[in-house]
Amino acid sequence: TRAEMKRILKEIQSGEFARTWLEENRTGRKNFLAMRESAKDQPIERVGAELRSMMTFLKKRKEAGVPEEAAVGA
């Protein structure tokens, strides 16, 4: 919603988001890793994997030894 977007923008502008993110990384990324794991089960992730499998330019990168995370920006 609009109010939530404004709240998030204030977090970014105040530096609160950056401080929280740096602390998250410094302490082992527990929340981030949990959210990433949870997102794997979302339908959009399955569709994304299917679409990436159809993209020949990604296959060429994989054959060249480029990790998938680097190829898709994950």
PDB file of C-alpha atoms in Angstrom:
ATOM      1  CA  THR A   1       0.000   0.000   0.000  1.00  0.00           C
ATOM      2  CA  ARG A   2       0.976   3.627  -0.320  1.00  0.00           C
ATOM      3  CA  ALA A   3       1.531   4.030   3.437  1.00  0.00           C
ATOM      4  CA  GLU A   4       3.818   0.991   3.573  1.00  0.00           C
ATOM      5  CA  MET A   5       5.830   2.257   0.601  1.00  0.00           C
ATOM      6  CA  LYS A   6       6.277   5.628   2.339  1.00  0.00           C
ATOM      7  CA  ARG A   7       7.416   3.873   5.520  1.00  0.00           C
ATOM      8  CA  ILE A   8       9.969   1.827   3.586  1.00  0.00           C
ATOM      9  CA  LEU A   9      11.221   4.915   1.732  1.00  0.00           C
ATOM     10  CA  LYS A  10      11.778   6.665   5.076  1.00  0.00           C
ATOM     11  CA  GLU A  11      13.788   3.640   6.286  1.00  0.00           C
ATOM     12  CA  ILE A  12      15.979   3.888   3.202  1.00  0.00           C
ATOM     13  CA  GLN A  13      16.402   7.664   3.371  1.00  0.00           C
ATOM     14  CA  SER A  14      17.231   7.648   7.088  1.00  0.00           C
ATOM     15  CA  GLY A  15      19.862   4.944   6.678  1.00  0.00           C
ATOM     16  CA  GLU A  16      17.952   2.547   8.934  1.00  0.00           C
ATOM     17  CA  PHE A  17      17.625  -0.020   6.123  1.00  0.00           C
ATOM     18  CA  ALA A  18      21.381   0.042   5.430  1.00  0.00           C
ATOM     19  CA  ARG A  19      22.246  -0.306   9.124  1.00  0.00           C
ATOM     20  CA  THR A  20      19.845  -3.239   9.496  1.00  0.00           C
ATOM     21  CA  TRP A  21      21.176  -4.912   6.336  1.00  0.00           C
ATOM     22  CA  LEU A  22      24.804  -4.526   7.426  1.00  0.00           C
ATOM     23  CA  GLU A  23      23.977  -5.976  10.845  1.00  0.00           C
ATOM     24  CA  GLU A  24      22.105  -8.866   9.187  1.00  0.00           C
ATOM     25  CA  ASN A  25      25.190  -9.679   7.120  1.00  0.00           C
ATOM     26  CA  ARG A  26      27.560  -9.260  10.040  1.00  0.00           C
ATOM     27  CA  THR A  27      25.579 -11.751  12.140  1.00  0.00           C
ATOM     28  CA  GLY A  28      25.276 -14.522   9.553  1.00  0.00           C
ATOM     29  CA  ARG A  29      22.235 -13.516   7.445  1.00  0.00           C
ATOM     30  CA  LYS A  30      19.756 -15.747   9.322  1.00  0.00           C
ATOM     31  CA  ASN A  31      16.667 -13.741   8.308  1.00  0.00           C
ATOM     32  CA  PHE A  32      17.822 -13.334   4.716  1.00  0.00           C
ATOM     33  CA  LEU A  33      18.590 -17.032   4.309  1.00  0.00           C
ATOM     34  CA  ALA A  34      15.224 -17.997   5.831  1.00  0.00           C
ATOM     35  CA  MET A  35      13.392 -15.665   3.426  1.00  0.00           C
ATOM     36  CA  ARG A  36      15.404 -17.007   0.482  1.00  0.00           C
ATOM     37  CA  GLU A  37      14.557 -20.597   1.434  1.00  0.00           C
ATOM     38  CA  SER A  38      10.881 -19.708   1.814  1.00  0.00           C
ATOM     39  CA  ALA A  39      10.832 -18.011  -1.603  1.00  0.00           C
ATOM     40  CA  LYS A  40      12.065 -21.184  -3.336  1.00  0.00           C
ATOM     41  CA  ASP A  41       8.600 -22.704  -2.929  1.00  0.00           C
ATOM     42  CA  GLN A  42       6.766 -19.810  -4.568  1.00  0.00           C
ATOM     43  CA  PRO A  43       5.162 -20.490  -7.984  1.00  0.00           C
ATOM     44  CA  ILE A  44       7.062 -17.591  -9.556  1.00  0.00           C
ATOM     45  CA  GLU A  45      10.354 -19.342  -8.747  1.00  0.00           C
ATOM     46  CA  ARG A  46       9.249 -22.540 -10.497  1.00  0.00           C
ATOM     47  CA  VAL A  47       8.135 -20.530 -13.532  1.00  0.00           C
ATOM     48  CA  GLY A  48      11.427 -18.620 -13.485  1.00  0.00           C
ATOM     49  CA  ALA A  49      13.428 -21.850 -13.457  1.00  0.00           C
ATOM     50  CA  GLU A  50      11.390 -23.163 -16.377  1.00  0.00           C
ATOM     51  CA  LEU A  51      11.893 -19.955 -18.354  1.00  0.00           C
ATOM     52  CA  ARG A  52      15.644 -19.881 -17.638  1.00  0.00           C
ATOM     53  CA  SER A  53      15.894 -23.458 -18.929  1.00  0.00           C
ATOM     54  CA  MET A  54      14.590 -22.189 -22.280  1.00  0.00           C
ATOM     55  CA  MET A  55      17.158 -19.388 -22.548  1.00  0.00           C
ATOM     56  CA  THR A  56      20.015 -20.697 -24.656  1.00  0.00           C
ATOM     57  CA  PHE A  57      22.339 -17.826 -23.711  1.00  0.00           C
ATOM     58  CA  LEU A  58      22.169 -18.941 -20.068  1.00  0.00           C
ATOM     59  CA  LYS A  59      23.074 -22.493 -21.071  1.00  0.00           C
ATOM     60  CA  LYS A  60      26.163 -21.144 -22.846  1.00  0.00           C
ATOM     61  CA  ARG A  61      27.217 -19.313 -19.684  1.00  0.00           C
ATOM     62  CA  LYS A  62      26.737 -22.463 -17.622  1.00  0.00           C
ATOM     63  CA  GLU A  63      28.882 -24.450 -20.054  1.00  0.00           C
ATOM     64  CA  ALA A  64      31.540 -21.746 -19.723  1.00  0.00           C
ATOM     65  CA  GLY A  65      31.547 -22.255 -15.952  1.00  0.00           C
ATOM     66  CA  VAL A  66      29.663 -19.100 -14.929  1.00  0.00           C
ATOM     67  CA  PRO A  67      27.599 -19.817 -11.782  1.00  0.00           C
ATOM     68  CA  GLU A  68      23.830 -19.513 -12.293  1.00  0.00           C
ATOM     69  CA  GLU A  69      23.631 -16.814  -9.610  1.00  0.00           C
ATOM     70  CA  ALA A  70      25.938 -14.618 -11.686  1.00  0.00           C
ATOM     71  CA  ALA A  71      24.097 -15.427 -14.900  1.00  0.00           C
ATOM     72  CA  VAL A  72      20.673 -14.421 -13.596  1.00  0.00           C
ATOM     73  CA  GLY A  73      21.693 -11.769 -11.098  1.00  0.00           C
ATOM     74  CA  ALA A  74      20.464 -13.662  -8.044  1.00  0.00           C
TER      75      ALA A  74
END
